[in-house]
């Protein structure tokens, strides 16, 4: 069975990464085939590369860049219009979404690295030697309390999915979502209705729990109760500390993660949302789509390969607030009202369920960590 371990810095070669990457690499024949996309798609992509100039110019502060396409035509189509056109023309049928903590900040859950509001900037209260220690398995073995304090705030039930989650659900409803790969552990993808078989929670979740030493399963609800009461759930087999099956640095990724070897080569559009692409082996997944396949980054800032110039030919990005970018894309696609309606009806049923079950209904402002 192949294994990959979580590693925090993409520049460090983590245990298992070469194996993961190798399993996803294309044969020379595949590479050749993948260099011969149909002319219509290339046409669209040439517009995308021009649109990138627009984003890049906007990032540098020039509001109206002079644009011409590689063929000399003047071009007015922006990134989101181009992606939307690919979808509407039916050129895109298998979208893989790659997501991180940035898709949930609008739900009131801080990400890791945003200066000021990110978890890493606010861990002083946990008295840990360095921020990543809170998710380090060796540190947890010595002292599980910092993680359990944080877990109290991260446990699902306090927060609601936001527009971005529902946009991804609509991709599924329209038959366009091949798979969503998320690094998030907040469970909001499931809560908004993305079905299990469309979702890979690459860094685990709070849904199950086990001993961190001998991996003996432990009832997740009992673990939650103990953690919420400020005590450490103890393995009945070896007396090790039990933790929710959230993947820590130094731990193996779940079996389902390896589905990427089949999914990414099938993708005809990769949407990368709200991630700094700093955690391996997850970050390298985005390099395993075929070469003419468009990769769209929706994020506050350019990350990973999107920081390099020139960009890969079919790479495109829309920088800024994710909810705004996704909403713009939904409007261009004509899906906005549908998303809003779905969101309202799902939220109403979630709200009535949590009211009747006595769960916190989760106002994102009051439940946020800060
Ligand atoms: P990260 O390193 O904190 O990066 C988040 C990225 O999202 C950054 O590039 C931000 O600029 C960007 N971002 C944040 N908010 C917005 C916004 N509103 N609009 C646009 N861009 C935004 O987090 P990653 O996901 O890359 O790192 C992976 C870690 C984070 C995983 O192991 C997770 O388990 C872990 N994490 C998860 C959660 C969660 O489940 N919600 C929260 C915090 C951390």
mmCIF file of C-alpha atoms and ligand atoms in Angstrom:
data_model
loop_
_atom_site.group_PDB
_atom_site.id
_atom_site.type_symbol
_atom_site.label_atom_id
_atom_site.label_comp_id
_atom_site.label_asym_id
_atom_site.label_seq_id
_atom_site.Cartn_x
_atom_site.Cartn_y
_atom_site.Cartn_z
ATOM 1 C CA UNK A 1 0.000 0.000 0.000
ATOM 2 C CA UNK A 2 1.438 3.399 -0.899
ATOM 3 C CA UNK A 3 1.803 5.909 1.866
ATOM 4 C CA UNK A 4 2.326 9.630 1.965
ATOM 5 C CA UNK A 5 3.112 11.664 5.015
ATOM 6 C CA UNK A 6 2.108 15.179 5.766
ATOM 7 C CA UNK A 7 4.965 17.628 5.557
ATOM 8 C CA UNK A 8 4.690 21.326 6.209
ATOM 9 C CA UNK A 9 7.079 22.860 3.725
ATOM 10 C CA UNK A 10 6.899 22.183 0.009
ATOM 11 C CA UNK A 11 10.624 22.823 -0.371
ATOM 12 C CA UNK A 12 11.476 19.947 1.931
ATOM 13 C CA UNK A 13 11.226 16.553 0.262
ATOM 14 C CA UNK A 14 8.766 14.822 2.545
ATOM 15 C CA UNK A 15 8.579 11.115 3.221
ATOM 16 C CA UNK A 16 6.534 9.442 0.511
ATOM 17 C CA UNK A 17 6.318 12.389 -1.867
ATOM 18 C CA UNK A 18 8.481 10.897 -4.583
ATOM 19 C CA UNK A 19 6.295 7.801 -4.529
ATOM 20 C CA UNK A 20 3.116 9.830 -4.746
ATOM 21 C CA UNK A 21 4.471 12.009 -7.515
ATOM 22 C CA UNK A 22 5.844 9.090 -9.453
ATOM 23 C CA UNK A 23 2.534 7.282 -9.367
ATOM 24 C CA UNK A 24 0.890 10.336 -10.892
ATOM 25 C CA UNK A 25 3.439 11.119 -13.579
ATOM 26 C CA UNK A 26 2.566 10.663 -17.233
ATOM 27 C CA UNK A 27 4.334 8.329 -19.620
ATOM 28 C CA UNK A 28 6.220 10.000 -22.552
ATOM 29 C CA UNK A 29 3.351 8.884 -24.829
ATOM 30 C CA UNK A 30 0.811 10.512 -22.557
ATOM 31 C CA UNK A 31 2.883 13.693 -22.553
ATOM 32 C CA UNK A 32 2.941 13.730 -26.361
ATOM 33 C CA UNK A 33 -0.808 13.160 -26.546
ATOM 34 C CA UNK A 34 -1.402 15.795 -23.949
ATOM 35 C CA UNK A 35 0.571 18.336 -25.968
ATOM 36 C CA UNK A 36 -1.941 18.089 -28.783
ATOM 37 C CA UNK A 37 -5.130 19.702 -27.503
ATOM 38 C CA UNK A 38 -7.891 20.576 -29.940
ATOM 39 C CA UNK A 39 -7.576 23.924 -31.653
ATOM 40 C CA UNK A 40 -10.711 25.362 -30.059
ATOM 41 C CA UNK A 41 -9.351 24.756 -26.601
ATOM 42 C CA UNK A 42 -6.013 26.295 -27.551
ATOM 43 C CA UNK A 43 -7.886 29.311 -28.817
ATOM 44 C CA UNK A 44 -9.626 29.665 -25.488
ATOM 45 C CA UNK A 45 -6.386 29.160 -23.634
ATOM 46 C CA UNK A 46 -4.596 31.814 -25.653
ATOM 47 C CA UNK A 47 -7.267 34.186 -24.421
ATOM 48 C CA UNK A 48 -6.628 32.940 -20.921
ATOM 49 C CA UNK A 49 -2.953 33.736 -21.087
ATOM 50 C CA UNK A 50 -3.868 37.225 -22.192
ATOM 51 C CA UNK A 51 -6.305 37.461 -19.319
ATOM 52 C CA UNK A 52 -3.411 36.629 -17.032
ATOM 53 C CA UNK A 53 -1.684 39.779 -18.186
ATOM 54 C CA UNK A 54 -4.792 41.607 -17.089
ATOM 55 C CA UNK A 55 -4.655 40.059 -13.608
ATOM 56 C CA UNK A 56 -0.955 40.649 -13.369
ATOM 57 C CA UNK A 57 -1.354 44.283 -14.417
ATOM 58 C CA UNK A 58 -4.200 44.691 -11.947
ATOM 59 C CA UNK A 59 -1.977 43.264 -9.227
ATOM 60 C CA UNK A 60 0.654 45.843 -10.025
ATOM 61 C CA UNK A 61 -1.998 48.520 -9.762
ATOM 62 C CA UNK A 62 -2.507 49.451 -13.425
ATOM 63 C CA UNK A 63 -6.232 49.329 -13.922
ATOM 64 C CA UNK A 64 -6.493 49.263 -17.728
ATOM 65 C CA UNK A 65 -3.722 47.257 -19.294
ATOM 66 C CA UNK A 66 -3.420 47.395 -23.068
ATOM 67 C CA UNK A 67 -4.085 43.896 -24.260
ATOM 68 C CA UNK A 68 -3.561 41.990 -27.411
ATOM 69 C CA UNK A 69 -3.722 38.255 -27.898
ATOM 70 C CA UNK A 70 -0.715 36.233 -29.099
ATOM 71 C CA UNK A 71 -2.302 36.369 -32.550
ATOM 72 C CA UNK A 72 -2.478 40.159 -32.391
ATOM 73 C CA UNK A 73 -6.252 40.320 -31.899
ATOM 74 C CA UNK A 74 -7.432 42.703 -29.264
ATOM 75 C CA UNK A 75 -9.040 40.874 -26.403
ATOM 76 C CA UNK A 76 -11.469 42.006 -23.801
ATOM 77 C CA UNK A 77 -12.405 38.689 -22.222
ATOM 78 C CA UNK A 78 -11.334 38.318 -18.597
ATOM 79 C CA UNK A 79 -10.337 35.215 -16.690
ATOM 80 C CA UNK A 80 -13.705 34.369 -15.290
ATOM 81 C CA UNK A 81 -15.425 34.987 -18.610
ATOM 82 C CA UNK A 82 -12.981 32.632 -20.298
ATOM 83 C CA UNK A 83 -13.430 29.864 -17.751
ATOM 84 C CA UNK A 84 -17.174 30.360 -17.862
ATOM 85 C CA UNK A 85 -17.103 30.076 -21.651
ATOM 86 C CA UNK A 86 -15.190 26.795 -21.495
ATOM 87 C CA UNK A 87 -17.829 25.444 -19.136
ATOM 88 C CA UNK A 88 -20.769 26.729 -21.153
ATOM 89 C CA UNK A 89 -19.360 25.349 -24.405
ATOM 90 C CA UNK A 90 -19.195 21.925 -22.781
ATOM 91 C CA UNK A 91 -15.400 21.764 -23.104
ATOM 92 C CA UNK A 92 -15.166 21.146 -19.381
ATOM 93 C CA UNK A 93 -16.845 18.080 -17.912
ATOM 94 C CA UNK A 94 -14.466 16.831 -15.254
ATOM 95 C CA UNK A 95 -13.531 19.537 -12.805
ATOM 96 C CA UNK A 96 -11.192 18.740 -9.957
ATOM 97 C CA UNK A 97 -11.364 21.236 -7.106
ATOM 98 C CA UNK A 98 -8.364 21.610 -4.814
ATOM 99 C CA UNK A 99 -9.188 23.584 -1.681
ATOM 100 C CA UNK A 100 -7.693 24.901 1.524
ATOM 101 C CA UNK A 101 -8.508 26.905 4.599
ATOM 102 C CA UNK A 102 -9.260 30.059 2.549
ATOM 103 C CA UNK A 103 -12.618 28.617 1.432
ATOM 104 C CA UNK A 104 -13.795 28.595 5.047
ATOM 105 C CA UNK A 105 -12.624 31.984 6.308
ATOM 106 C CA UNK A 106 -15.966 33.458 5.186
ATOM 107 C CA UNK A 107 -17.585 30.951 7.581
ATOM 108 C CA UNK A 108 -15.602 32.473 10.437
ATOM 109 C CA UNK A 109 -12.834 29.830 10.632
ATOM 110 C CA UNK A 110 -9.358 31.343 10.533
ATOM 111 C CA UNK A 111 -6.842 29.877 8.083
ATOM 112 C CA UNK A 112 -3.227 29.084 9.045
ATOM 113 C CA UNK A 113 -1.157 31.762 7.444
ATOM 114 C CA UNK A 114 -3.084 34.998 6.899
ATOM 115 C CA UNK A 115 -1.069 37.564 8.859
ATOM 116 C CA UNK A 116 -2.932 38.805 11.928
ATOM 117 C CA UNK A 117 -6.039 36.613 11.717
ATOM 118 C CA UNK A 118 -4.488 33.203 10.836
ATOM 119 C CA UNK A 119 -4.172 30.496 13.494
ATOM 120 C CA UNK A 120 -0.382 30.670 13.391
ATOM 121 C CA UNK A 121 -0.470 34.295 14.452
ATOM 122 C CA UNK A 122 -2.772 33.530 17.375
ATOM 123 C CA UNK A 123 -1.336 30.518 19.115
ATOM 124 C CA UNK A 124 0.467 32.313 21.955
ATOM 125 C CA UNK A 125 -2.335 31.339 24.328
ATOM 126 C CA UNK A 126 -1.468 27.660 23.804
ATOM 127 C CA UNK A 127 2.119 28.123 25.041
ATOM 128 C CA UNK A 128 3.747 26.042 22.293
ATOM 129 C CA UNK A 129 7.372 26.341 21.100
ATOM 130 C CA UNK A 130 6.479 27.032 17.433
ATOM 131 C CA UNK A 131 3.077 27.325 15.671
ATOM 132 C CA UNK A 132 3.199 24.026 13.755
ATOM 133 C CA UNK A 133 3.770 22.149 17.042
ATOM 134 C CA UNK A 134 0.021 22.170 17.579
ATOM 135 C CA UNK A 135 -0.312 19.759 14.623
ATOM 136 C CA UNK A 136 2.917 17.824 15.221
ATOM 137 C CA UNK A 137 2.393 14.196 16.191
ATOM 138 C CA UNK A 138 5.557 13.971 18.338
ATOM 139 C CA UNK A 139 4.626 17.108 20.208
ATOM 140 C CA UNK A 140 1.082 15.763 20.674
ATOM 141 C CA UNK A 141 2.523 12.569 22.166
ATOM 142 C CA UNK A 142 4.259 14.629 24.854
ATOM 143 C CA UNK A 143 1.512 17.158 25.367
ATOM 144 C CA UNK A 144 -1.925 16.767 23.758
ATOM 145 C CA UNK A 145 -3.469 19.762 25.550
ATOM 146 C CA UNK A 146 -2.637 22.539 23.042
ATOM 147 C CA UNK A 147 -4.266 20.570 20.211
ATOM 148 C CA UNK A 148 -7.283 19.714 22.356
ATOM 149 C CA UNK A 149 -7.760 23.380 23.298
ATOM 150 C CA UNK A 150 -7.686 24.293 19.625
ATOM 151 C CA UNK A 151 -9.873 21.304 18.695
ATOM 152 C CA UNK A 152 -12.625 22.601 20.974
ATOM 153 C CA UNK A 153 -12.903 25.572 18.666
ATOM 154 C CA UNK A 154 -12.436 23.666 15.412
ATOM 155 C CA UNK A 155 -14.934 20.845 16.051
ATOM 156 C CA UNK A 156 -17.677 20.820 13.410
ATOM 157 C CA UNK A 157 -21.028 22.131 14.578
ATOM 158 C CA UNK A 158 -20.032 25.738 15.209
ATOM 159 C CA UNK A 159 -19.804 26.952 11.636
ATOM 160 C CA UNK A 160 -21.862 27.013 8.482
ATOM 161 C CA UNK A 161 -20.828 26.430 4.865
ATOM 162 C CA UNK A 162 -20.593 29.621 2.816
ATOM 163 C CA UNK A 163 -21.223 30.592 -0.803
ATOM 164 C CA UNK A 164 -17.956 29.011 -1.976
ATOM 165 C CA UNK A 165 -18.940 25.599 -0.591
ATOM 166 C CA UNK A 166 -22.336 25.841 -2.286
ATOM 167 C CA UNK A 167 -20.710 26.826 -5.577
ATOM 168 C CA UNK A 168 -18.780 23.536 -5.440
ATOM 169 C CA UNK A 169 -21.961 21.656 -4.613
ATOM 170 C CA UNK A 170 -23.605 23.187 -7.686
ATOM 171 C CA UNK A 171 -20.671 21.977 -9.788
ATOM 172 C CA UNK A 172 -21.569 18.518 -8.512
ATOM 173 C CA UNK A 173 -25.288 18.957 -9.172
ATOM 174 C CA UNK A 174 -24.519 19.963 -12.734
ATOM 175 C CA UNK A 175 -22.467 16.799 -13.204
ATOM 176 C CA UNK A 176 -19.237 18.748 -13.583
ATOM 177 C CA UNK A 177 -17.402 17.818 -10.394
ATOM 178 C CA UNK A 178 -15.060 14.874 -10.835
ATOM 179 C CA UNK A 179 -13.758 15.229 -7.273
ATOM 180 C CA UNK A 180 -13.036 17.775 -4.587
ATOM 181 C CA UNK A 181 -9.718 17.413 -2.757
ATOM 182 C CA UNK A 182 -9.798 19.437 0.431
ATOM 183 C CA UNK A 183 -7.165 20.029 3.089
ATOM 184 C CA UNK A 184 -9.851 21.291 5.428
ATOM 185 C CA UNK A 185 -10.896 19.479 8.555
ATOM 186 C CA UNK A 186 -13.979 21.567 9.301
ATOM 187 C CA UNK A 187 -16.502 19.233 7.648
ATOM 188 C CA UNK A 188 -18.227 22.094 5.817
ATOM 189 C CA UNK A 189 -18.031 20.352 2.452
ATOM 190 C CA UNK A 190 -20.181 17.490 3.755
ATOM 191 C CA UNK A 191 -22.474 19.869 5.591
ATOM 192 C CA UNK A 192 -23.291 21.739 2.391
ATOM 193 C CA UNK A 193 -24.186 18.456 0.695
ATOM 194 C CA UNK A 194 -21.146 17.424 -1.342
ATOM 195 C CA UNK A 195 -21.509 13.635 -1.277
ATOM 196 C CA UNK A 196 -18.859 11.400 0.203
ATOM 197 C CA UNK A 197 -17.893 9.818 -3.096
ATOM 198 C CA UNK A 198 -17.113 13.251 -4.584
ATOM 199 C CA UNK A 199 -14.960 14.317 -1.652
ATOM 200 C CA UNK A 200 -11.436 13.511 -0.531
ATOM 201 C CA UNK A 201 -10.656 14.928 2.895
ATOM 202 C CA UNK A 202 -6.911 14.652 2.407
ATOM 203 C CA UNK A 203 -6.010 15.789 5.909
ATOM 204 C CA UNK A 204 -8.676 13.744 7.640
ATOM 205 C CA UNK A 205 -11.574 14.970 9.754
ATOM 206 C CA UNK A 206 -13.164 14.944 13.201
ATOM 207 C CA UNK A 207 -15.717 12.348 12.087
ATOM 208 C CA UNK A 208 -13.716 9.428 13.522
ATOM 209 C CA UNK A 209 -11.111 9.049 16.267
ATOM 210 C CA UNK A 210 -8.373 6.585 17.217
ATOM 211 C CA UNK A 211 -5.426 6.102 19.519
ATOM 212 C CA UNK A 212 -2.468 8.064 18.137
ATOM 213 C CA UNK A 213 -0.092 5.237 19.166
ATOM 214 C CA UNK A 214 -1.807 1.930 18.323
ATOM 215 C CA UNK A 215 -4.583 3.302 16.044
ATOM 216 C CA UNK A 216 -7.299 1.383 17.904
ATOM 217 C CA UNK A 217 -10.562 3.089 16.910
ATOM 218 C CA UNK A 218 -12.366 5.029 19.610
ATOM 219 C CA UNK A 219 -15.982 6.292 19.492
ATOM 220 C CA UNK A 220 -15.760 9.752 17.946
ATOM 221 C CA UNK A 221 -18.603 11.168 20.037
ATOM 222 C CA UNK A 222 -16.985 10.019 23.293
ATOM 223 C CA UNK A 223 -13.660 11.530 22.225
ATOM 224 C CA UNK A 224 -15.466 14.793 21.472
ATOM 225 C CA UNK A 225 -17.197 14.836 24.858
ATOM 226 C CA UNK A 226 -13.889 14.236 26.675
ATOM 227 C CA UNK A 227 -12.118 16.968 24.705
ATOM 228 C CA UNK A 228 -14.984 19.409 25.263
ATOM 229 C CA UNK A 229 -14.833 18.671 28.994
ATOM 230 C CA UNK A 230 -11.108 19.441 29.046
ATOM 231 C CA UNK A 231 -9.957 15.848 29.581
ATOM 232 C CA UNK A 232 -7.819 13.554 27.435
ATOM 233 C CA UNK A 233 -9.603 10.524 25.922
ATOM 234 C CA UNK A 234 -7.498 7.449 26.668
ATOM 235 C CA UNK A 235 -7.141 4.315 24.535
ATOM 236 C CA UNK A 236 -8.623 1.300 26.290
ATOM 237 C CA UNK A 237 -6.029 -0.956 24.633
ATOM 238 C CA UNK A 238 -2.660 0.797 25.209
ATOM 239 C CA UNK A 239 -3.534 3.857 27.325
ATOM 240 C CA UNK A 240 -2.216 6.239 24.654
ATOM 241 C CA UNK A 241 -3.990 9.550 24.010
ATOM 242 C CA UNK A 242 -6.863 9.304 21.533
ATOM 243 C CA UNK A 243 -7.190 11.990 18.903
ATOM 244 C CA UNK A 244 -9.682 12.757 16.136
ATOM 245 C CA UNK A 245 -8.434 11.394 12.810
ATOM 246 C CA UNK A 246 -7.119 14.743 11.647
ATOM 247 C CA UNK A 247 -3.787 14.169 9.882
ATOM 248 C CA UNK A 248 -0.837 15.689 11.743
ATOM 249 C CA UNK A 249 2.604 16.508 10.367
ATOM 250 C CA UNK A 250 4.467 13.198 10.331
ATOM 251 C CA UNK A 251 1.325 11.072 9.899
ATOM 252 C CA UNK A 252 0.130 9.111 6.887
ATOM 253 C CA UNK A 253 -2.590 10.501 4.665
ATOM 254 C CA UNK A 254 -5.871 8.578 4.343
ATOM 255 C CA UNK A 255 -6.198 5.804 1.793
ATOM 256 C CA UNK A 256 -8.714 7.820 -0.232
ATOM 257 C CA UNK A 257 -6.077 10.437 -0.995
ATOM 258 C CA UNK A 258 -4.440 8.006 -3.450
ATOM 259 C CA UNK A 259 -7.463 8.258 -5.715
ATOM 260 C CA UNK A 260 -5.646 11.337 -7.063
ATOM 261 C CA UNK A 261 -3.551 9.095 -9.332
ATOM 262 C CA UNK A 262 -6.692 8.339 -11.341
ATOM 263 C CA UNK A 263 -8.529 11.629 -10.946
ATOM 264 C CA UNK A 264 -5.965 14.266 -11.853
ATOM 265 C CA UNK A 265 -5.027 12.850 -15.266
ATOM 266 C CA UNK A 266 -8.786 12.811 -16.089
ATOM 267 C CA UNK A 267 -9.375 16.450 -15.119
ATOM 268 C CA UNK A 268 -10.162 18.950 -17.841
ATOM 269 C CA UNK A 269 -10.192 21.918 -15.449
ATOM 270 C CA UNK A 270 -8.463 22.329 -12.109
ATOM 271 C CA UNK A 271 -9.868 24.907 -9.718
ATOM 272 C CA UNK A 272 -7.507 25.782 -6.879
ATOM 273 C CA UNK A 273 -9.169 27.734 -4.105
ATOM 274 C CA UNK A 274 -8.022 29.311 -0.846
ATOM 275 C CA UNK A 275 -4.741 27.527 -0.248
ATOM 276 C CA UNK A 276 -1.148 28.654 0.180
ATOM 277 C CA UNK A 277 0.040 25.372 -1.437
ATOM 278 C CA UNK A 278 2.640 25.053 1.302
ATOM 279 C CA UNK A 279 1.814 21.593 2.605
ATOM 280 C CA UNK A 280 3.147 18.497 0.892
ATOM 281 C CA UNK A 281 2.350 16.096 -0.609
ATOM 282 C CA UNK A 282 -0.987 17.820 -1.229
ATOM 283 C CA UNK A 283 0.545 20.909 -2.878
ATOM 284 C CA UNK A 284 2.221 18.875 -5.627
ATOM 285 C CA UNK A 285 -1.062 17.339 -6.735
ATOM 286 C CA UNK A 286 -1.733 20.364 -8.903
ATOM 287 C CA UNK A 287 1.259 19.445 -11.077
ATOM 288 C CA UNK A 288 -0.270 16.138 -12.078
ATOM 289 C CA UNK A 289 -2.909 17.380 -14.517
ATOM 290 C CA UNK A 290 -2.074 17.064 -18.196
ATOM 291 C CA UNK A 291 -0.205 19.987 -19.697
ATOM 292 C CA UNK A 292 -2.926 21.752 -21.738
ATOM 293 C CA UNK A 293 -5.450 21.494 -18.920
ATOM 294 C CA UNK A 294 -6.375 24.910 -17.530
ATOM 295 C CA UNK A 295 -5.605 25.540 -13.877
ATOM 296 C CA UNK A 296 -7.522 28.384 -12.300
ATOM 297 C CA UNK A 297 -6.270 29.823 -9.017
ATOM 298 C CA UNK A 298 -8.841 31.712 -6.959
ATOM 299 C CA UNK A 299 -7.016 33.136 -3.964
ATOM 300 C CA UNK A 300 -6.080 36.342 -2.223
ATOM 301 C CA UNK A 301 -2.492 36.071 -3.417
ATOM 302 C CA UNK A 302 -0.450 34.190 -6.017
ATOM 303 C CA UNK A 303 0.868 30.927 -4.580
ATOM 304 C CA UNK A 304 2.968 27.925 -5.614
ATOM 305 C CA UNK A 305 3.691 27.793 -9.357
ATOM 306 C CA UNK A 306 1.454 30.831 -9.868
ATOM 307 C CA UNK A 307 4.180 32.978 -8.291
ATOM 308 C CA UNK A 308 6.565 32.219 -11.158
ATOM 309 C CA UNK A 309 6.868 34.243 -14.367
ATOM 310 C CA UNK A 310 6.057 33.464 -17.054
ATOM 311 C CA UNK A 311 3.100 31.444 -15.975
ATOM 312 C CA UNK A 312 2.505 28.004 -17.459
ATOM 313 C CA UNK A 313 0.509 28.530 -20.636
ATOM 314 C CA UNK A 314 -2.893 27.399 -19.383
ATOM 315 C CA UNK A 315 -2.573 28.836 -15.886
ATOM 316 C CA UNK A 316 -4.849 31.551 -14.862
ATOM 317 C CA UNK A 317 -5.688 33.346 -11.659
ATOM 318 C CA UNK A 318 -8.248 35.681 -10.211
ATOM 319 C CA UNK A 319 -6.796 37.326 -7.141
ATOM 320 C CA UNK A 320 -8.849 38.875 -4.367
ATOM 321 C CA UNK A 321 -11.517 37.798 -1.936
ATOM 322 C CA UNK A 322 -12.613 34.259 -2.772
ATOM 323 C CA UNK A 323 -16.310 34.734 -2.062
ATOM 324 C CA UNK A 324 -16.369 37.732 -4.384
ATOM 325 C CA UNK A 325 -14.486 35.947 -7.176
ATOM 326 C CA UNK A 326 -16.676 32.861 -6.904
ATOM 327 C CA UNK A 327 -19.806 34.940 -6.874
ATOM 328 C CA UNK A 328 -18.626 36.789 -9.990
ATOM 329 C CA UNK A 329 -17.959 33.479 -11.726
ATOM 330 C CA UNK A 330 -21.382 32.185 -10.684
ATOM 331 C CA UNK A 331 -23.031 35.317 -12.036
ATOM 332 C CA UNK A 332 -21.269 35.004 -15.368
ATOM 333 C CA UNK A 333 -22.330 31.373 -15.551
ATOM 334 C CA UNK A 334 -25.903 32.353 -14.679
ATOM 335 C CA UNK A 335 -25.874 30.168 -11.556
ATOM 336 C CA UNK A 336 -26.020 32.785 -8.840
ATOM 337 C CA UNK A 337 -29.756 32.599 -8.073
ATOM 338 C CA UNK A 338 -29.658 28.820 -8.078
ATOM 339 C CA UNK A 339 -26.767 28.812 -5.592
ATOM 340 C CA UNK A 340 -28.488 31.364 -3.384
ATOM 341 C CA UNK A 341 -31.719 29.334 -3.362
ATOM 342 C CA UNK A 342 -29.901 26.099 -2.585
ATOM 343 C CA UNK A 343 -27.915 27.805 0.150
ATOM 344 C CA UNK A 344 -31.007 29.286 1.777
ATOM 345 C CA UNK A 345 -32.961 26.068 1.745
ATOM 346 C CA UNK A 346 -30.041 23.970 3.003
ATOM 347 C CA UNK A 347 -29.194 26.488 5.709
ATOM 348 C CA UNK A 348 -32.827 26.554 6.840
ATOM 349 C CA UNK A 349 -32.900 22.792 7.200
ATOM 350 C CA UNK A 350 -29.492 22.746 8.935
ATOM 351 C CA UNK A 351 -30.674 25.477 11.262
ATOM 352 C CA UNK A 352 -33.895 23.706 12.166
ATOM 353 C CA UNK A 353 -31.963 20.452 12.706
ATOM 354 C CA UNK A 354 -29.403 22.088 15.008
ATOM 355 C CA UNK A 355 -32.124 23.981 16.911
ATOM 356 C CA UNK A 356 -34.133 20.814 17.504
ATOM 357 C CA UNK A 357 -31.015 18.783 18.412
ATOM 358 C CA UNK A 358 -29.757 21.522 20.740
ATOM 359 C CA UNK A 359 -26.588 22.058 18.674
ATOM 360 C CA UNK A 360 -25.076 25.496 18.397
ATOM 361 C CA UNK A 361 -26.652 27.176 15.381
ATOM 362 C CA UNK A 362 -23.315 28.778 14.618
ATOM 363 C CA UNK A 363 -23.291 32.486 14.000
ATOM 364 C CA UNK A 364 -19.924 32.824 12.308
ATOM 365 C CA UNK A 365 -19.129 36.135 13.995
ATOM 366 C CA UNK A 366 -19.806 35.000 17.526
ATOM 367 C CA UNK A 367 -18.249 31.578 17.029
ATOM 368 C CA UNK A 368 -15.055 32.699 15.406
ATOM 369 C CA UNK A 369 -11.910 32.162 17.371
ATOM 370 C CA UNK A 370 -10.992 35.769 17.787
HETATM 371 P P1 LIG B 1 -3.121 28.446 4.658
HETATM 372 O O1 LIG B 1 -1.687 28.103 4.557
HETATM 373 O O2 LIG B 1 -3.545 29.229 5.835
HETATM 374 O O3 LIG B 1 -3.488 29.256 3.325
HETATM 375 C C1 LIG B 1 -4.770 29.812 3.115
HETATM 376 C C2 LIG B 1 -4.739 30.602 1.810
HETATM 377 O O4 LIG B 1 -6.036 31.074 1.572
HETATM 378 C C3 LIG B 1 -3.801 31.817 1.841
HETATM 379 O O5 LIG B 1 -3.093 31.906 0.625
HETATM 380 C C4 LIG B 1 -4.762 32.992 2.022
HETATM 381 O O6 LIG B 1 -4.295 34.181 1.420
HETATM 382 C C5 LIG B 1 -5.983 32.474 1.308
HETATM 383 N N1 LIG B 1 -7.228 33.060 1.808
HETATM 384 C C6 LIG B 1 -7.685 33.072 3.075
HETATM 385 N N2 LIG B 1 -8.887 33.672 3.151
HETATM 386 C C7 LIG B 1 -9.183 34.055 1.875
HETATM 387 C C8 LIG B 1 -10.275 34.741 1.281
HETATM 388 N N3 LIG B 1 -11.328 35.138 1.997
HETATM 389 N N4 LIG B 1 -10.231 34.999 -0.036
HETATM 390 C C9 LIG B 1 -9.177 34.592 -0.788
HETATM 391 N N5 LIG B 1 -8.113 33.942 -0.297
HETATM 392 C C10 LIG B 1 -8.118 33.673 1.019
HETATM 393 O O7 LIG B 1 -4.041 27.147 4.569
HETATM 394 P P2 LIG B 1 -3.899 25.884 3.606
HETATM 395 O O8 LIG B 1 -5.249 25.325 3.479
HETATM 396 O O9 LIG B 1 -3.136 26.148 2.384
HETATM 397 O O10 LIG B 1 -3.004 24.920 4.500
HETATM 398 C C11 LIG B 1 -3.379 23.638 4.685
HETATM 399 C C12 LIG B 1 -3.645 23.314 6.137
HETATM 400 C C13 LIG B 1 -4.521 24.313 6.799
HETATM 401 C C14 LIG B 1 -4.400 22.047 6.227
HETATM 402 O O11 LIG B 1 -3.620 21.049 6.804
HETATM 403 C C15 LIG B 1 -5.649 22.309 7.048
HETATM 404 O O12 LIG B 1 -5.973 21.253 7.882
HETATM 405 C C16 LIG B 1 -5.326 23.535 7.797
HETATM 406 N N6 LIG B 1 -6.451 24.363 8.252
HETATM 407 C C17 LIG B 1 -7.733 24.023 7.976
HETATM 408 C C18 LIG B 1 -8.770 24.824 8.431
HETATM 409 C C19 LIG B 1 -10.180 24.408 8.126
HETATM 410 O O13 LIG B 1 -10.480 23.220 8.100
HETATM 411 N N7 LIG B 1 -11.076 25.368 7.879
HETATM 412 C C20 LIG B 1 -8.492 25.996 9.125
HETATM 413 C C21 LIG B 1 -7.159 26.317 9.400
HETATM 414 C C22 LIG B 1 -6.137 25.498 8.950
#
